[in-house]
GROMACS .gro file of C-alpha atoms in nm:
model
  110
    1UNK     CA    1   4.782  -0.918  -5.445
    2UNK     CA    2   5.017  -1.175  -5.337
    3UNK     CA    3   5.052  -1.510  -5.557
    4UNK     CA    4   4.771  -1.299  -5.786
    5UNK     CA    5   4.563  -1.322  -5.453
    6UNK     CA    6   4.375  -1.071  -5.221
    7UNK     CA    7   4.540  -1.058  -4.851
    8UNK     CA    8   4.497  -0.902  -4.528
    9UNK     CA    9   4.745  -0.826  -4.245
   10UNK     CA   10   4.643  -0.940  -3.873
   11UNK     CA   11   4.788  -0.758  -3.605
   12UNK     CA   12   4.716  -0.696  -3.243
   13UNK     CA   13   4.729  -0.368  -3.106
   14UNK     CA   14   4.705  -0.278  -2.737
   15UNK     CA   15   4.627   0.112  -2.631
   16UNK     CA   16   4.795   0.136  -2.278
   17UNK     CA   17   4.697   0.504  -2.253
   18UNK     CA   18   4.590   0.789  -2.470
   19UNK     CA   19   4.770   1.069  -2.273
   20UNK     CA   20   5.058   0.970  -2.313
   21UNK     CA   21   4.980   0.754  -2.644
   22UNK     CA   22   5.125   0.449  -2.544
   23UNK     CA   23   5.081   0.119  -2.766
   24UNK     CA   24   5.213  -0.211  -2.796
   25UNK     CA   25   5.185  -0.424  -3.115
   26UNK     CA   26   5.232  -0.763  -3.162
   27UNK     CA   27   5.269  -0.919  -3.547
   28UNK     CA   28   5.032  -1.181  -3.645
   29UNK     CA   29   4.966  -1.279  -3.974
   30UNK     CA   30   4.897  -1.256  -4.345
   31UNK     CA   31   4.640  -1.448  -4.476
   32UNK     CA   32   4.592  -1.504  -4.833
   33UNK     CA   33   4.253  -1.602  -5.009
   34UNK     CA   34   4.313  -1.980  -5.145
   35UNK     CA   35   4.140  -1.863  -5.478
   36UNK     CA   36   4.304  -1.652  -5.734
   37UNK     CA   37   4.192  -1.317  -5.812
   38UNK     CA   38   3.956  -1.273  -6.090
   39UNK     CA   39   3.821  -0.895  -6.132
   40UNK     CA   40   3.525  -1.056  -6.324
   41UNK     CA   41   3.473  -1.324  -6.069
   42UNK     CA   42   3.147  -1.314  -5.957
   43UNK     CA   43   3.234  -1.545  -5.652
   44UNK     CA   44   3.256  -1.352  -5.323
   45UNK     CA   45   3.537  -1.565  -5.162
   46UNK     CA   46   3.752  -1.419  -5.460
   47UNK     CA   47   3.759  -1.108  -5.328
   48UNK     CA   48   3.867  -1.143  -4.933
   49UNK     CA   49   4.080  -1.374  -4.778
   50UNK     CA   50   3.824  -1.490  -4.528
   51UNK     CA   51   3.851  -1.840  -4.409
   52UNK     CA   52   3.455  -1.879  -4.325
   53UNK     CA   53   3.381  -1.796  -4.736
   54UNK     CA   54   3.636  -2.100  -4.807
   55UNK     CA   55   3.505  -2.343  -4.540
   56UNK     CA   56   3.352  -2.548  -4.813
   57UNK     CA   57   3.662  -2.588  -4.978
   58UNK     CA   58   3.868  -2.669  -4.691
   59UNK     CA   59   3.588  -2.961  -4.628
   60UNK     CA   60   3.662  -3.035  -4.974
   61UNK     CA   61   4.046  -3.061  -4.921
   62UNK     CA   62   4.009  -3.276  -4.602
   63UNK     CA   63   3.774  -3.535  -4.806
   64UNK     CA   64   4.100  -3.545  -5.048
   65UNK     CA   65   3.969  -3.326  -5.309
   66UNK     CA   66   4.281  -3.131  -5.464
   67UNK     CA   67   4.196  -2.751  -5.465
   68UNK     CA   68   4.357  -2.588  -5.775
   69UNK     CA   69   4.591  -2.883  -5.749
   70UNK     CA   70   4.665  -2.857  -5.350
   71UNK     CA   71   4.581  -3.073  -5.145
   72UNK     CA   72   4.429  -2.951  -4.771
   73UNK     CA   73   4.819  -2.913  -4.620
   74UNK     CA   74   4.907  -2.691  -4.914
   75UNK     CA   75   4.547  -2.479  -4.879
   76UNK     CA   76   4.692  -2.440  -4.505
   77UNK     CA   77   5.041  -2.339  -4.640
   78UNK     CA   78   4.913  -2.094  -4.923
   79UNK     CA   79   4.671  -1.929  -4.664
   80UNK     CA   80   4.832  -1.858  -4.362
   81UNK     CA   81   5.215  -1.677  -4.355
   82UNK     CA   82   5.445  -1.502  -4.117
   83UNK     CA   83   5.533  -1.182  -4.181
   84UNK     CA   84   5.907  -1.308  -4.216
   85UNK     CA   85   5.761  -1.512  -4.518
   86UNK     CA   86   5.595  -1.185  -4.667
   87UNK     CA   87   5.868  -0.943  -4.702
   88UNK     CA   88   6.055  -1.251  -4.845
   89UNK     CA   89   5.770  -1.265  -5.146
   90UNK     CA   90   5.802  -0.897  -5.218
   91UNK     CA   91   6.206  -0.893  -5.204
   92UNK     CA   92   6.203  -1.196  -5.437
   93UNK     CA   93   5.899  -1.033  -5.695
   94UNK     CA   94   6.148  -0.679  -5.632
   95UNK     CA   95   5.869  -0.521  -5.531
   96UNK     CA   96   6.060  -0.413  -5.205
   97UNK     CA   97   6.488  -0.362  -5.209
   98UNK     CA   98   6.541  -0.302  -4.818
   99UNK     CA   99   6.563  -0.665  -4.671
  100UNK     CA  100   6.523  -0.531  -4.368
  101UNK     CA  101   6.192  -0.349  -4.488
  102UNK     CA  102   5.969  -0.508  -4.200
  103UNK     CA  103   6.155  -0.287  -3.933
  104UNK     CA  104   6.216  -0.005  -4.153
  105UNK     CA  105   5.930   0.069  -4.295
  106UNK     CA  106   5.587  -0.175  -4.211
  107UNK     CA  107   5.621  -0.203  -3.818
  108UNK     CA  108   5.677   0.186  -3.752
  109UNK     CA  109   5.377   0.238  -3.971
  110UNK     CA  110   5.162   0.063  -3.697
   0.00000   0.00000   0.00000
């Protein structure tokens, strides 16, 4: 969980060759659910970071309604992170200790 929300990591990979195995990687983004995680919830959107499932909430925010105390711009800022923002958050929370965690751990996993 990030900020008590489910999230997914989006990346782009190109397999240029299978023999020899050659791949190219391009980082994309981290997408958080706008809904705080609640394991007892009956709402589907609480369990995924799917923008389509949250469309109604974004529409309501466009009309001026605050969603979880956030306006539309804040919802967009909450939902899409780059990898550096995720690393900074994890460092601040003490979840990781390596300030080069992306380069030393995450990227080599791809």
